[in-house]
Structure formats: C-alpha cells, structure tokens
PDB file of C-alpha atoms and ligand atoms in Angstrom:
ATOM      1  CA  UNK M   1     -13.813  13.679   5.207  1.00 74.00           C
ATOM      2  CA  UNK M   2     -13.930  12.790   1.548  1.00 89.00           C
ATOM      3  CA  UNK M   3     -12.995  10.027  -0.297  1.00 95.00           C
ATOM      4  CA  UNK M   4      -9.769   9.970  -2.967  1.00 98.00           C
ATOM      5  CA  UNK M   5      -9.062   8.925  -6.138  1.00 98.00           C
ATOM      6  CA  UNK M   6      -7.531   5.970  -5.925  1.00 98.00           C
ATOM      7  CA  UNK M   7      -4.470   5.603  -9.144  1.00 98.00           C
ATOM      8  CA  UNK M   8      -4.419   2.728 -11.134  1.00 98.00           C
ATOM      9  CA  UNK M   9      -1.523   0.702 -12.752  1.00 98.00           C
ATOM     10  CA  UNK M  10       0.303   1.802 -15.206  1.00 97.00           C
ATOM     11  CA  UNK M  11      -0.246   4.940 -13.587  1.00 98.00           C
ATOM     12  CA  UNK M  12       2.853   6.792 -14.473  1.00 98.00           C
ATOM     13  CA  UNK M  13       2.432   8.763 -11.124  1.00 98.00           C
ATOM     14  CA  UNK M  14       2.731   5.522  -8.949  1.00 98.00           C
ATOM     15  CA  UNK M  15       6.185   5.116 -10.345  1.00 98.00           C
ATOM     16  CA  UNK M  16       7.216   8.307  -8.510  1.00 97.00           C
ATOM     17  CA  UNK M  17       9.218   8.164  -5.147  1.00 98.00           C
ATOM     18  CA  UNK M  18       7.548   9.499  -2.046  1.00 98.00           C
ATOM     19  CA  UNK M  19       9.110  12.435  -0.634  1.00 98.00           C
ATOM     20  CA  UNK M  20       9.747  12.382   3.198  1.00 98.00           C
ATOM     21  CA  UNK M  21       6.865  14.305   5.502  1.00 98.00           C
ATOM     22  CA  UNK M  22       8.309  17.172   7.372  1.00 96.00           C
ATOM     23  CA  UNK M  23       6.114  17.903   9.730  1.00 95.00           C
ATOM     24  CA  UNK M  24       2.904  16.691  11.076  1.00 97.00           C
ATOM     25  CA  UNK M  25       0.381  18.453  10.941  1.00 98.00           C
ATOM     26  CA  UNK M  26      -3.445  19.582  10.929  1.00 97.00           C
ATOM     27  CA  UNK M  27      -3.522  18.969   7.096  1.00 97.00           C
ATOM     28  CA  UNK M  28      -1.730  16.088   7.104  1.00 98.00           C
ATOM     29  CA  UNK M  29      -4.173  14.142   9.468  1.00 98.00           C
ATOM     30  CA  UNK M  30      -7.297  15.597   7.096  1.00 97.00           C
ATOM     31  CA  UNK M  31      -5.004  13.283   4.393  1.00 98.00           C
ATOM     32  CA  UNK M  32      -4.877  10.358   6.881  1.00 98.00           C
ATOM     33  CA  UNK M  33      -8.654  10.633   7.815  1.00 97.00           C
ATOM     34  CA  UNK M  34      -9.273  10.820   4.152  1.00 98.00           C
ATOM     35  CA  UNK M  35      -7.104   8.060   3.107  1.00 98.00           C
ATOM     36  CA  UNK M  36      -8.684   5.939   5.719  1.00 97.00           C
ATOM     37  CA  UNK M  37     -11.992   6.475   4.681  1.00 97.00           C
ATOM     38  CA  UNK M  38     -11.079   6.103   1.137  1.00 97.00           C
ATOM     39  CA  UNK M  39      -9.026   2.291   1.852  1.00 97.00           C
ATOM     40  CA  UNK M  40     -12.043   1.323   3.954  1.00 94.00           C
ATOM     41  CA  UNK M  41     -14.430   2.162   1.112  1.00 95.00           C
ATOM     42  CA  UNK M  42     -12.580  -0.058  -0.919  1.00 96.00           C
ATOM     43  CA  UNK M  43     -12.379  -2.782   1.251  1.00 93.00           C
ATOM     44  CA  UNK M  44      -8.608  -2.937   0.979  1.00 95.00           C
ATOM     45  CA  UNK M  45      -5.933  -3.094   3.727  1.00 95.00           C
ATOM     46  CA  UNK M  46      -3.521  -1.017   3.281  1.00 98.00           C
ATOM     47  CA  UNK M  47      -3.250   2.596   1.500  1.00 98.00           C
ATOM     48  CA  UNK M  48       0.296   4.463   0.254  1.00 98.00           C
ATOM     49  CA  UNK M  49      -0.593   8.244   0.060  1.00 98.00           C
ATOM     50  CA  UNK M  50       0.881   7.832  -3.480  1.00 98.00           C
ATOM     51  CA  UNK M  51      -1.766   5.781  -4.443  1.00 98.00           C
ATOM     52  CA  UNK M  52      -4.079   8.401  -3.935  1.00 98.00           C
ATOM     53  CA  UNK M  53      -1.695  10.948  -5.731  1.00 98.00           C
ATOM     54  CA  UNK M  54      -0.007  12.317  -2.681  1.00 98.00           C
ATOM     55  CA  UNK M  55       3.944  12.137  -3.222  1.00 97.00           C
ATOM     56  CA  UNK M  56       4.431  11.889   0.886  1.00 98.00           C
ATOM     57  CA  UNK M  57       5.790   8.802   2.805  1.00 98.00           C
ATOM     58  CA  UNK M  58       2.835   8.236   4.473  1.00 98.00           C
ATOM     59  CA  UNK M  59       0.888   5.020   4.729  1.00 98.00           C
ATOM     60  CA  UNK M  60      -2.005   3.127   6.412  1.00 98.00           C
ATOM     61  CA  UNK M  61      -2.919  -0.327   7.208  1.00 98.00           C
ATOM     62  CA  UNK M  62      -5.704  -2.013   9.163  1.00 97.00           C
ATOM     63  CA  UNK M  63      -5.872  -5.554   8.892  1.00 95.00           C
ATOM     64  CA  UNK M  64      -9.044  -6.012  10.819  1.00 90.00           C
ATOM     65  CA  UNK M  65     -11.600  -7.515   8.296  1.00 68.00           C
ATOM     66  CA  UNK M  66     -14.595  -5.730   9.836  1.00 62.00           C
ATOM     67  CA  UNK M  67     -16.379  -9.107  10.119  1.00 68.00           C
ATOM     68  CA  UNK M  68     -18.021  -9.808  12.835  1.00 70.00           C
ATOM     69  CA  UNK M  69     -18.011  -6.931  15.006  1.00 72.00           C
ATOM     70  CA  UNK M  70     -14.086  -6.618  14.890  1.00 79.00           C
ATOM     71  CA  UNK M  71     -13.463  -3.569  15.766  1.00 85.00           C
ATOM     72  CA  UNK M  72     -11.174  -1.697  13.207  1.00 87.00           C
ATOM     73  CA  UNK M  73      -6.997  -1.845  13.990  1.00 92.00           C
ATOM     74  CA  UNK M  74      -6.031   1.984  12.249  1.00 96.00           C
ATOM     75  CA  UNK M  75      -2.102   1.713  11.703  1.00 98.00           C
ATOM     76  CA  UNK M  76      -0.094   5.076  10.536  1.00 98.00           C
ATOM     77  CA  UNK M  77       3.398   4.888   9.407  1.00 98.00           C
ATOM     78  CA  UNK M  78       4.857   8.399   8.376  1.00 98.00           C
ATOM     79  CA  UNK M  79       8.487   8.143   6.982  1.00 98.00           C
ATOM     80  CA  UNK M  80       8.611   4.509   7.762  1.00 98.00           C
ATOM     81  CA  UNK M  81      12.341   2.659   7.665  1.00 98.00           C
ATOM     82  CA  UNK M  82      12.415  -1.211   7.714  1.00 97.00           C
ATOM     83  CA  UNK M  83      14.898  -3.260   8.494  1.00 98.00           C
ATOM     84  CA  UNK M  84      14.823  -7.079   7.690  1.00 98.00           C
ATOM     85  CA  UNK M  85      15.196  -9.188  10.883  1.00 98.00           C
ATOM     86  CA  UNK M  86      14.233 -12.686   9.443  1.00 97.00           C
ATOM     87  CA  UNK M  87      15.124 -13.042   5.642  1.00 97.00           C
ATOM     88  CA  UNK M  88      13.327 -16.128   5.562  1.00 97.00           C
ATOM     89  CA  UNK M  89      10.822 -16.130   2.282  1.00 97.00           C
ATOM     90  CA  UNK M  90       7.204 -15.867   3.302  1.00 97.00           C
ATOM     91  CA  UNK M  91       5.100 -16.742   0.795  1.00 97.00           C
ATOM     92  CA  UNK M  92       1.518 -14.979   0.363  1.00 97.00           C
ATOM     93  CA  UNK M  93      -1.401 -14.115  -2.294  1.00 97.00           C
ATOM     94  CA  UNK M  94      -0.930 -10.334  -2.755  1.00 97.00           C
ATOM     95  CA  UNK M  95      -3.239  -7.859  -4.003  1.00 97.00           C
ATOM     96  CA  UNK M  96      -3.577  -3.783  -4.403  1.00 98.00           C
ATOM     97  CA  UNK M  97      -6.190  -1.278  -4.982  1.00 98.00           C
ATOM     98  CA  UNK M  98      -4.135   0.445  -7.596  1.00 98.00           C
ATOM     99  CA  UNK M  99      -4.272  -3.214  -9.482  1.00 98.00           C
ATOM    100  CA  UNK M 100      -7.833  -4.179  -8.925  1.00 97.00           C
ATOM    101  CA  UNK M 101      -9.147  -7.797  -9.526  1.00 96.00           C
ATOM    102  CA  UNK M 102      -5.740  -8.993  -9.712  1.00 97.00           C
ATOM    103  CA  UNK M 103      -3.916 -11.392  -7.256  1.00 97.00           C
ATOM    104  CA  UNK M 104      -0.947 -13.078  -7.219  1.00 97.00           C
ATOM    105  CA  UNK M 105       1.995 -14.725  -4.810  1.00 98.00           C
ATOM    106  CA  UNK M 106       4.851 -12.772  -3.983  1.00 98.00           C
ATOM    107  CA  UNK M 107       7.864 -13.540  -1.635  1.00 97.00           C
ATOM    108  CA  UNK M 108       9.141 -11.473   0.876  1.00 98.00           C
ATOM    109  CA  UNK M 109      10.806 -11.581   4.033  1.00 98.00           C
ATOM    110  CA  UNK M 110       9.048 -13.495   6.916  1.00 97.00           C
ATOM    111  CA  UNK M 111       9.985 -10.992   9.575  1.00 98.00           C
ATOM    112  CA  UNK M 112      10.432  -7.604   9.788  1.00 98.00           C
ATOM    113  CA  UNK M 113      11.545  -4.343  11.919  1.00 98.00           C
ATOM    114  CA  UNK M 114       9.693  -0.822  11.034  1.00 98.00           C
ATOM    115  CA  UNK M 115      10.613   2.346  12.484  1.00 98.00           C
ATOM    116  CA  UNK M 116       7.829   5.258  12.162  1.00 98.00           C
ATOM    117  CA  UNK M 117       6.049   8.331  13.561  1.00 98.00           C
ATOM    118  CA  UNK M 118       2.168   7.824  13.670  1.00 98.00           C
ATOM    119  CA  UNK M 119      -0.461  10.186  13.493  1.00 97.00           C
ATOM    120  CA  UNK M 120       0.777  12.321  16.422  1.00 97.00           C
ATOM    121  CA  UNK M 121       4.068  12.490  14.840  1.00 97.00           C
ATOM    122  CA  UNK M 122       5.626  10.571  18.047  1.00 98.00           C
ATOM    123  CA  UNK M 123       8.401   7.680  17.201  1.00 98.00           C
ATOM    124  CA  UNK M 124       7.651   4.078  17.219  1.00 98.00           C
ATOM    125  CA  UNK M 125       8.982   0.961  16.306  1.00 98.00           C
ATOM    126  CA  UNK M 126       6.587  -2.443  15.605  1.00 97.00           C
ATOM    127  CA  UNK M 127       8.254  -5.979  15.110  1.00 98.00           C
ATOM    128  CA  UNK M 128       6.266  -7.415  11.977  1.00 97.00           C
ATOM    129  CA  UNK M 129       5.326 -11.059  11.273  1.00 96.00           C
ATOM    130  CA  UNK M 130       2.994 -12.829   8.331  1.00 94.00           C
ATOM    131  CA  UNK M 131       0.695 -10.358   7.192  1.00 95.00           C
ATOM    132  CA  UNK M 132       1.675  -7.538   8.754  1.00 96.00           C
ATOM    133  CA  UNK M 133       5.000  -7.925   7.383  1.00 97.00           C
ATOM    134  CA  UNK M 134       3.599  -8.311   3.630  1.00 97.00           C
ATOM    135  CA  UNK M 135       1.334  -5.422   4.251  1.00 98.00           C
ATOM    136  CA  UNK M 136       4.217  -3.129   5.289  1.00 98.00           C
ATOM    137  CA  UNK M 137       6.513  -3.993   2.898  1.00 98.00           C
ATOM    138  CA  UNK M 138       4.318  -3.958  -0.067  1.00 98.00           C
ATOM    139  CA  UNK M 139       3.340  -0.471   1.155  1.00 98.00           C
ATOM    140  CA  UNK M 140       7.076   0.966   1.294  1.00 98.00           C
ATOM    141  CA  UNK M 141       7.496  -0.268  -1.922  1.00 98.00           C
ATOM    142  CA  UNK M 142       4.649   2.075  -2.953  1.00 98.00           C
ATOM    143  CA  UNK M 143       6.564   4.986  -1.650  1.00 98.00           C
ATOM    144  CA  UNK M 144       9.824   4.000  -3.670  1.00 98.00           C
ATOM    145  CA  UNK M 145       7.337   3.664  -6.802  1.00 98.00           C
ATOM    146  CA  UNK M 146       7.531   0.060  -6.756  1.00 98.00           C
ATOM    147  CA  UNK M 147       4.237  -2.414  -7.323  1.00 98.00           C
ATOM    148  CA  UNK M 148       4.057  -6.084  -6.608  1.00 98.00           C
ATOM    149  CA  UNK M 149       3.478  -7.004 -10.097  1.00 98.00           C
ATOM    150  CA  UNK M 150       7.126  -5.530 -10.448  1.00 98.00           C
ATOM    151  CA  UNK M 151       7.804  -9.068  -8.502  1.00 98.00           C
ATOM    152  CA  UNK M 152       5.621 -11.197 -11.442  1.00 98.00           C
ATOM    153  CA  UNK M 153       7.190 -12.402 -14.735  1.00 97.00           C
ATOM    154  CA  UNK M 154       7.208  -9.849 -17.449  1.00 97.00           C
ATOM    155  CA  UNK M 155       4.503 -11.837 -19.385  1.00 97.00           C
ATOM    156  CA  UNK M 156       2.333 -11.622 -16.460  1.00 97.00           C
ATOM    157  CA  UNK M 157       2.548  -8.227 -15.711  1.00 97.00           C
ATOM    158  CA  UNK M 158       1.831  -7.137 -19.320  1.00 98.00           C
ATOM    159  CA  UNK M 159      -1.061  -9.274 -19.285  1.00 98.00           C
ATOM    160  CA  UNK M 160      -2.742  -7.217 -16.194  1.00 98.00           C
ATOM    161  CA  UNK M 161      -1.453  -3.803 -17.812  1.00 98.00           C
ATOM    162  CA  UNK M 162      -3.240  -4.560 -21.101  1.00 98.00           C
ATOM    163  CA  UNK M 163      -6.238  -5.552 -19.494  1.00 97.00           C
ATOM    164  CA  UNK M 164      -6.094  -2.893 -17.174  1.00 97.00           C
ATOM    165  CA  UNK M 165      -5.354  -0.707 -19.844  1.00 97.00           C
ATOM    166  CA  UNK M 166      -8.149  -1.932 -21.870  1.00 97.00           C
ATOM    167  CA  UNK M 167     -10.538  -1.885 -18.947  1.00 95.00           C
ATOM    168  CA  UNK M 168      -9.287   2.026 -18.136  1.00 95.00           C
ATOM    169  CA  UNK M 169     -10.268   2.809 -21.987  1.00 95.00           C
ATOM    170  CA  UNK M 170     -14.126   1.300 -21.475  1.00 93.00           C
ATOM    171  CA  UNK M 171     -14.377   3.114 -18.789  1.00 90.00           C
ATOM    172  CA  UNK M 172     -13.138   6.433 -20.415  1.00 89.00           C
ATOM    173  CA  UNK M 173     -15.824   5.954 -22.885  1.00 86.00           C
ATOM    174  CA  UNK M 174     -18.545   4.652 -20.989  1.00 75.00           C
TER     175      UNK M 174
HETATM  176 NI1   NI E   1      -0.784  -1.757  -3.187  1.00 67.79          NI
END
C-alpha cells in the first residue's frame, strides 16, 4: 500500500468531473486500499478518488473516529447515484482534506438514498441520515468537481484560496 497525494484547493484538477468506473477490478482495489490508507493517515473521513488525482467515481468513508478501540467502519461507493428522500436542511460544520484547517457550516439535505457497487463490485443501496448523509453528499460533489466552499459566500471562499494559496507558495519554497 502507499499513501497519495492528497490535491489541494484551488486545485484546478479537483474541478474536473469523475468519469464512471467500468469495471472492478484488481487495480482498482490497490486504489481503494491506497486511498484508505492515505484518508486514515490524515485523519479525515471521507476520500473522493479525485482528491487524490484519480478522475474515477469512486469514494470512501469511515466515520468511526478510531477512539477508543472503535473498530474502523470502511464504506466504498463506486459510481454512486443519490436520490434525496428528506429535503429537509441539515445543518453541520464541514470540513475536507483538499481544504485543510478550514471549517465551515453547510446545508444539505437531512436524508438521503445512495445507490452503489462496493469493493466487490456487487449493488447496494444504504438509506443515509446526519452525518452519513453530509459525508456522502459532500463526497459526490467531489466527483462532479464541486467543493463545499462552493456553498460559502464569495468573500469567504477567496479568503481560504488566498491563504491557501499563500500557504501552498511557503511551502513551495521551504
Ligand atoms: Ni472533501
């Protein structure tokens, strides 16, 4: 296994759309092993394989915090299709790994429907709620090129893309 690059906003290349996965196979579960090691390295939560510069929909979420013992919760959703089943607005503090140190509240639909293959490449279908729901949503949007600061004002997202941009530059020299 080996751990990815993880992009950073304003990555051009996380404004591309994810192209749908045609078949399931050996190398595509090396990407999911990787990616998993990769989101749990960064202690995040979820993990679009465009973050990590792969234009697939593919993506990963484990919401188990690791604390305590808890044992991890591995999700895989490979072309994953929601559908909205409770439009009610949930509201909750969002972050990303491709927009580190940054966090923010974002509204999205309380409740929703997601049809996917996992890691075998067999059909499913989970019934999301809370953070689940956020998690999976905010990860599509990854696949259509979309971030959650796209959901901020425009001051406040040029704010985190000048400091980002600023930090990338320090970096770049460092
Ligand atoms: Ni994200």
């Amino acid at each position: 296994m080996s751990l990815l690059e993880i992009l950073e906003f304003p990555d051009p290349r996380l404004r591309k759309k994810a192209l749908p996965v045609d078949k399931v196979d050996d190398a595509l579960k090396q990407t999911i092993d990787d990616m998993f090691e990769t989101m749990y390295a960064a202690s995040g939560i979820g993990l679009a394989a465009i973050q990590v510069s792969i234009q697939k929909r593919l993506l990963i979420i484990d919401l188990a915090d690791g604390e305590e013992g808890e044992e991890p919760k591995p999700l895989v959703f490979i072309n994953p299709e929601i559908t909205v089943l409770d439009p009610t607005p949930y509201r909750h503090e969002e972050g990303c790994l491709s927009v580190p140190g940054y966090f923010e509240f974002v509204e999205r639909p309380q409740k929703v429907l997601v049809n996917a293959l996992n890691r075998e490449g067999e059909a499913f279908e989970i019934e999301a709620e809370g953070l689940l729901a956020v998690c999976v949503q905010h990860e599509i949007d990854h696949l259509n090129g979309k971030l959650f600061v796209d959901y901020l004002s425009v001051l406040k997202r040029q704010r985190i893309k000048s400091k980002l941009e600023k930090e990338h530059k320090q970096n770049a020299s460092a």
